[in-house]
Amino acid sequence: MINLHELPTLITLEYLEKLAPAAFEELVRMDIIHRSILLAWLNGQSTSPIGRGYADVELDKEDAKHSHLKMKCFIDYQSKREVGLKVSHSMTELQRFEFFNKRAAQREKVKRKVKKEREQRAKKSLVKILEQLGIEQVKTIIVTEHLKVTGAANEPVFDKEKPTNG
């Protein structure tokens, strides 16, 4: 177990390789920009997009990069409102502790949170689609797509027969 109070003032990859090999392995598999953000957070620093002036580290397209860390790497962090709707991102002491000592549990917690956020976005999008297209058109699209996915659209029952002159 890693005690946060015994960490050096600057956490580096070299330090992690010696004392936190699992964390080191995870960081070296990341793109350099994601690794840099996570190292900043592990060192108690905050990040934000360039030109905001309120975070320790400012990065180009920071929003997409921190989102990647949550959605793909399942890293837990906090968003702190700074000015209006603008936020900075960092890790709390608890999040840092969990990253080093309870990574599997943190990963599962973030996965559940990400799944819930995706479901909420999908429901919101569905409501907008229903408002724009109406329920009947949405039903038709759903049935058509279902038939395509299941392959049922290729069943002979759906073949058009030529009328016979009898």
PDB file of C-alpha atoms in Angstrom:
ATOM      1  CA  MET A   1       0.000   0.000   0.000  1.00  0.00           C
ATOM      2  CA  ILE A   2       1.289   3.403  -0.980  1.00  0.00           C
ATOM      3  CA  ASN A   3       1.077   6.159   1.612  1.00  0.00           C
ATOM      4  CA  LEU A   4       0.473   9.468  -0.166  1.00  0.00           C
ATOM      5  CA  HIS A   5       2.287  11.378   2.555  1.00  0.00           C
ATOM      6  CA  GLU A   6       5.461   9.381   1.893  1.00  0.00           C
ATOM      7  CA  LEU A   7       5.505  10.178  -1.826  1.00  0.00           C
ATOM      8  CA  PRO A   8       8.237  12.447  -3.153  1.00  0.00           C
ATOM      9  CA  THR A   9       7.312  16.034  -3.905  1.00  0.00           C
ATOM     10  CA  LEU A  10       7.473  15.225  -7.618  1.00  0.00           C
ATOM     11  CA  ILE A  11       6.100  11.884  -8.764  1.00  0.00           C
ATOM     12  CA  THR A  12       7.930  10.717 -11.887  1.00  0.00           C
ATOM     13  CA  LEU A  13       7.803   7.600 -14.051  1.00  0.00           C
ATOM     14  CA  GLU A  14      11.152   6.545 -12.589  1.00  0.00           C
ATOM     15  CA  TYR A  15       9.711   6.731  -9.071  1.00  0.00           C
ATOM     16  CA  LEU A  16       6.585   4.805 -10.116  1.00  0.00           C
ATOM     17  CA  GLU A  17       8.649   2.101 -11.800  1.00  0.00           C
ATOM     18  CA  LYS A  18      10.354   1.360  -8.467  1.00  0.00           C
ATOM     19  CA  LEU A  19       7.571   1.821  -5.918  1.00  0.00           C
ATOM     20  CA  ALA A  20       4.300   1.466  -7.860  1.00  0.00           C
ATOM     21  CA  PRO A  21       4.914  -0.938 -10.760  1.00  0.00           C
ATOM     22  CA  ALA A  22       1.208  -1.363 -11.599  1.00  0.00           C
ATOM     23  CA  ALA A  23       0.751   2.402 -11.875  1.00  0.00           C
ATOM     24  CA  PHE A  24       3.949   2.612 -13.911  1.00  0.00           C
ATOM     25  CA  GLU A  25       2.690  -0.044 -16.352  1.00  0.00           C
ATOM     26  CA  GLU A  26      -0.592   1.782 -16.821  1.00  0.00           C
ATOM     27  CA  LEU A  27       1.095   5.117 -17.469  1.00  0.00           C
ATOM     28  CA  VAL A  28       3.662   3.814 -19.967  1.00  0.00           C
ATOM     29  CA  ARG A  29       0.843   2.272 -22.054  1.00  0.00           C
ATOM     30  CA  MET A  30      -0.796   5.714 -22.417  1.00  0.00           C
ATOM     31  CA  ASP A  31      -0.140   8.320 -25.077  1.00  0.00           C
ATOM     32  CA  ILE A  32       2.388  10.851 -23.824  1.00  0.00           C
ATOM     33  CA  ILE A  33      -0.199  13.645 -23.514  1.00  0.00           C
ATOM     34  CA  HIS A  34      -2.539  11.499 -21.382  1.00  0.00           C
ATOM     35  CA  ARG A  35       0.415  10.369 -19.294  1.00  0.00           C
ATOM     36  CA  SER A  36       1.430  14.003 -18.758  1.00  0.00           C
ATOM     37  CA  ILE A  37      -2.059  14.951 -17.580  1.00  0.00           C
ATOM     38  CA  LEU A  38      -2.276  12.004 -15.196  1.00  0.00           C
ATOM     39  CA  LEU A  39       1.198  12.720 -13.797  1.00  0.00           C
ATOM     40  CA  ALA A  40       0.162  16.338 -13.213  1.00  0.00           C
ATOM     41  CA  TRP A  41      -2.960  15.159 -11.366  1.00  0.00           C
ATOM     42  CA  LEU A  42      -0.974  12.616  -9.322  1.00  0.00           C
ATOM     43  CA  ASN A  43       1.339  15.479  -8.346  1.00  0.00           C
ATOM     44  CA  GLY A  44      -1.627  17.489  -7.058  1.00  0.00           C
ATOM     45  CA  GLN A  45      -1.784  19.852 -10.033  1.00  0.00           C
ATOM     46  CA  SER A  46      -4.825  20.924 -12.043  1.00  0.00           C
ATOM     47  CA  THR A  47      -5.340  21.105 -15.812  1.00  0.00           C
ATOM     48  CA  SER A  48      -7.469  23.253 -18.123  1.00  0.00           C
ATOM     49  CA  PRO A  49      -7.534  24.395 -21.753  1.00  0.00           C
ATOM     50  CA  ILE A  50      -4.919  26.922 -22.880  1.00  0.00           C
ATOM     51  CA  GLY A  51      -5.500  30.578 -22.111  1.00  0.00           C
ATOM     52  CA  ARG A  52      -7.798  30.213 -19.128  1.00  0.00           C
ATOM     53  CA  GLY A  53      -5.232  31.233 -16.524  1.00  0.00           C
ATOM     54  CA  TYR A  54      -6.588  29.319 -13.539  1.00  0.00           C
ATOM     55  CA  ALA A  55      -4.969  25.860 -13.714  1.00  0.00           C
ATOM     56  CA  ASP A  56      -1.415  24.732 -12.980  1.00  0.00           C
ATOM     57  CA  VAL A  57      -1.076  23.105 -16.415  1.00  0.00           C
ATOM     58  CA  GLU A  58      -2.810  24.392 -19.544  1.00  0.00           C
ATOM     59  CA  LEU A  59      -3.182  22.137 -22.585  1.00  0.00           C
ATOM     60  CA  ASP A  60      -4.550  22.383 -26.093  1.00  0.00           C
ATOM     61  CA  LYS A  61      -7.835  20.453 -26.391  1.00  0.00           C
ATOM     62  CA  GLU A  62      -7.674  19.528 -22.702  1.00  0.00           C
ATOM     63  CA  ASP A  63     -11.396  18.718 -22.572  1.00  0.00           C
ATOM     64  CA  ALA A  64     -11.049  15.842 -25.056  1.00  0.00           C
ATOM     65  CA  LYS A  65      -7.950  14.574 -23.310  1.00  0.00           C
ATOM     66  CA  HIS A  66      -9.408  14.445 -19.794  1.00  0.00           C
ATOM     67  CA  SER A  67     -12.557  12.898 -21.248  1.00  0.00           C
ATOM     68  CA  HIS A  68     -10.416  10.146 -22.820  1.00  0.00           C
ATOM     69  CA  LEU A  69      -8.872   9.418 -19.422  1.00  0.00           C
ATOM     70  CA  LYS A  70     -12.342   8.913 -17.937  1.00  0.00           C
ATOM     71  CA  MET A  71     -14.091   7.162 -20.839  1.00  0.00           C
ATOM     72  CA  LYS A  72     -11.279   4.889 -22.043  1.00  0.00           C
ATOM     73  CA  CYS A  73      -8.820   4.556 -19.143  1.00  0.00           C
ATOM     74  CA  PHE A  74     -11.424   4.819 -16.364  1.00  0.00           C
ATOM     75  CA  ILE A  75      -9.412   7.339 -14.344  1.00  0.00           C
ATOM     76  CA  ASP A  76     -11.381   9.126 -11.622  1.00  0.00           C
ATOM     77  CA  TYR A  77     -10.898  12.893 -11.280  1.00  0.00           C
ATOM     78  CA  GLN A  78     -12.838  15.966 -10.237  1.00  0.00           C
ATOM     79  CA  SER A  79     -14.031  18.967 -12.187  1.00  0.00           C
ATOM     80  CA  LYS A  80     -13.881  22.229 -10.250  1.00  0.00           C
ATOM     81  CA  ARG A  81     -15.817  25.270 -11.438  1.00  0.00           C
ATOM     82  CA  GLU A  82     -13.439  28.196 -11.776  1.00  0.00           C
ATOM     83  CA  VAL A  83     -15.040  31.020 -13.771  1.00  0.00           C
ATOM     84  CA  GLY A  84     -18.661  30.829 -14.914  1.00  0.00           C
ATOM     85  CA  LEU A  85     -19.088  27.430 -16.552  1.00  0.00           C
ATOM     86  CA  LYS A  86     -15.344  26.964 -17.074  1.00  0.00           C
ATOM     87  CA  VAL A  87     -13.702  24.230 -15.022  1.00  0.00           C
ATOM     88  CA  SER A  88     -10.310  22.840 -14.145  1.00  0.00           C
ATOM     89  CA  HIS A  89      -9.606  19.159 -13.569  1.00  0.00           C
ATOM     90  CA  SER A  90      -7.569  17.474 -10.869  1.00  0.00           C
ATOM     91  CA  MET A  91      -7.552  14.498  -8.517  1.00  0.00           C
ATOM     92  CA  THR A  92      -8.545  14.645  -4.882  1.00  0.00           C
ATOM     93  CA  GLU A  93      -6.361  12.967  -2.291  1.00  0.00           C
ATOM     94  CA  LEU A  94      -8.881  10.096  -2.118  1.00  0.00           C
ATOM     95  CA  GLN A  95      -8.820   9.652  -5.909  1.00  0.00           C
ATOM     96  CA  ARG A  96      -5.032   9.603  -5.853  1.00  0.00           C
ATOM     97  CA  PHE A  97      -5.052   7.067  -3.001  1.00  0.00           C
ATOM     98  CA  GLU A  98      -7.510   4.844  -4.898  1.00  0.00           C
ATOM     99  CA  PHE A  99      -5.428   5.103  -8.072  1.00  0.00           C
ATOM    100  CA  PHE A 100      -2.378   3.768  -6.254  1.00  0.00           C
ATOM    101  CA  ASN A 101      -3.998   1.342  -3.821  1.00  0.00           C
ATOM    102  CA  LYS A 102      -7.453   0.341  -5.091  1.00  0.00           C
ATOM    103  CA  ARG A 103      -7.113   0.706  -8.852  1.00  0.00           C
ATOM    104  CA  ALA A 104      -9.459  -2.171  -9.767  1.00  0.00           C
ATOM    105  CA  ALA A 105     -12.224  -0.768  -7.558  1.00  0.00           C
ATOM    106  CA  GLN A 106     -11.679   2.751  -8.940  1.00  0.00           C
ATOM    107  CA  ARG A 107     -11.804   1.420 -12.507  1.00  0.00           C
ATOM    108  CA  GLU A 108     -15.113  -0.382 -11.858  1.00  0.00           C
ATOM    109  CA  LYS A 109     -16.625   2.685 -10.165  1.00  0.00           C
ATOM    110  CA  VAL A 110     -15.705   4.894 -13.124  1.00  0.00           C
ATOM    111  CA  LYS A 111     -16.984   2.272 -15.614  1.00  0.00           C
ATOM    112  CA  ARG A 112     -20.380   2.327 -13.877  1.00  0.00           C
ATOM    113  CA  LYS A 113     -20.403   6.133 -13.886  1.00  0.00           C
ATOM    114  CA  VAL A 114     -19.464   6.253 -17.583  1.00  0.00           C
ATOM    115  CA  LYS A 115     -22.185   3.721 -18.459  1.00  0.00           C
ATOM    116  CA  LYS A 116     -24.774   5.770 -16.576  1.00  0.00           C
ATOM    117  CA  GLU A 117     -23.682   9.005 -18.311  1.00  0.00           C
ATOM    118  CA  ARG A 118     -23.878   7.325 -21.738  1.00  0.00           C
ATOM    119  CA  GLU A 119     -27.368   6.002 -20.987  1.00  0.00           C
ATOM    120  CA  GLN A 120     -28.516   9.475 -19.900  1.00  0.00           C
ATOM    121  CA  ARG A 121     -27.115  11.026 -23.103  1.00  0.00           C
ATOM    122  CA  ALA A 122     -28.803   8.317 -25.210  1.00  0.00           C
ATOM    123  CA  LYS A 123     -32.159   8.910 -23.503  1.00  0.00           C
ATOM    124  CA  LYS A 124     -31.849  12.663 -24.039  1.00  0.00           C
ATOM    125  CA  SER A 125     -31.039  12.084 -27.720  1.00  0.00           C
ATOM    126  CA  LEU A 126     -33.972   9.700 -28.056  1.00  0.00           C
ATOM    127  CA  VAL A 127     -36.365  12.302 -26.677  1.00  0.00           C
ATOM    128  CA  LYS A 128     -35.087  14.826 -29.241  1.00  0.00           C
ATOM    129  CA  ILE A 129     -35.486  12.265 -32.042  1.00  0.00           C
ATOM    130  CA  LEU A 130     -39.045  11.480 -30.930  1.00  0.00           C
ATOM    131  CA  GLU A 131     -39.880  15.191 -30.907  1.00  0.00           C
ATOM    132  CA  GLN A 132     -38.473  15.643 -34.421  1.00  0.00           C
ATOM    133  CA  LEU A 133     -39.707  12.483 -36.148  1.00  0.00           C
ATOM    134  CA  GLY A 134     -42.719  11.342 -34.171  1.00  0.00           C
ATOM    135  CA  ILE A 135     -43.392   7.932 -32.659  1.00  0.00           C
ATOM    136  CA  GLU A 136     -44.665   6.256 -35.841  1.00  0.00           C
ATOM    137  CA  GLN A 137     -41.559   7.075 -37.875  1.00  0.00           C
ATOM    138  CA  VAL A 138     -39.314   6.006 -34.983  1.00  0.00           C
ATOM    139  CA  LYS A 139     -41.185   2.672 -34.738  1.00  0.00           C
ATOM    140  CA  THR A 140     -40.726   2.121 -38.485  1.00  0.00           C
ATOM    141  CA  ILE A 141     -36.998   2.830 -38.230  1.00  0.00           C
ATOM    142  CA  ILE A 142     -36.620   0.496 -35.248  1.00  0.00           C
ATOM    143  CA  VAL A 143     -38.442  -2.371 -36.971  1.00  0.00           C
ATOM    144  CA  THR A 144     -36.471  -1.871 -40.200  1.00  0.00           C
ATOM    145  CA  GLU A 145     -33.146  -1.809 -38.378  1.00  0.00           C
ATOM    146  CA  HIS A 146     -34.120  -4.829 -36.290  1.00  0.00           C
ATOM    147  CA  LEU A 147     -34.942  -6.769 -39.452  1.00  0.00           C
ATOM    148  CA  LYS A 148     -31.583  -5.785 -40.963  1.00  0.00           C
ATOM    149  CA  VAL A 149     -29.620  -6.747 -37.864  1.00  0.00           C
ATOM    150  CA  THR A 150     -31.332 -10.089 -37.395  1.00  0.00           C
ATOM    151  CA  GLY A 151     -31.127 -10.898 -41.085  1.00  0.00           C
ATOM    152  CA  ALA A 152     -34.869 -11.412 -41.188  1.00  0.00           C
ATOM    153  CA  ALA A 153     -35.134  -8.945 -44.072  1.00  0.00           C
ATOM    154  CA  ASN A 154     -33.544 -11.604 -46.277  1.00  0.00           C
ATOM    155  CA  GLU A 155     -36.190 -14.206 -45.465  1.00  0.00           C
ATOM    156  CA  PRO A 156     -38.221 -15.410 -48.473  1.00  0.00           C
ATOM    157  CA  VAL A 157     -41.390 -14.083 -46.831  1.00  0.00           C
ATOM    158  CA  PHE A 158     -40.218 -10.569 -47.710  1.00  0.00           C
ATOM    159  CA  ASP A 159     -39.525 -11.369 -51.395  1.00  0.00           C
ATOM    160  CA  LYS A 160     -41.865  -9.611 -53.725  1.00  0.00           C
ATOM    161  CA  GLU A 161     -43.765 -12.036 -55.890  1.00  0.00           C
ATOM    162  CA  LYS A 162     -44.743 -11.120 -59.374  1.00  0.00           C
ATOM    163  CA  PRO A 163     -48.464 -11.216 -59.900  1.00  0.00           C
ATOM    164  CA  THR A 164     -49.584 -14.134 -61.991  1.00  0.00           C
ATOM    165  CA  ASN A 165     -52.103 -13.753 -64.738  1.00  0.00           C
ATOM    166  CA  GLY A 166     -54.392 -16.664 -64.226  1.00  0.00           C
TER     167      GLY A 166
END
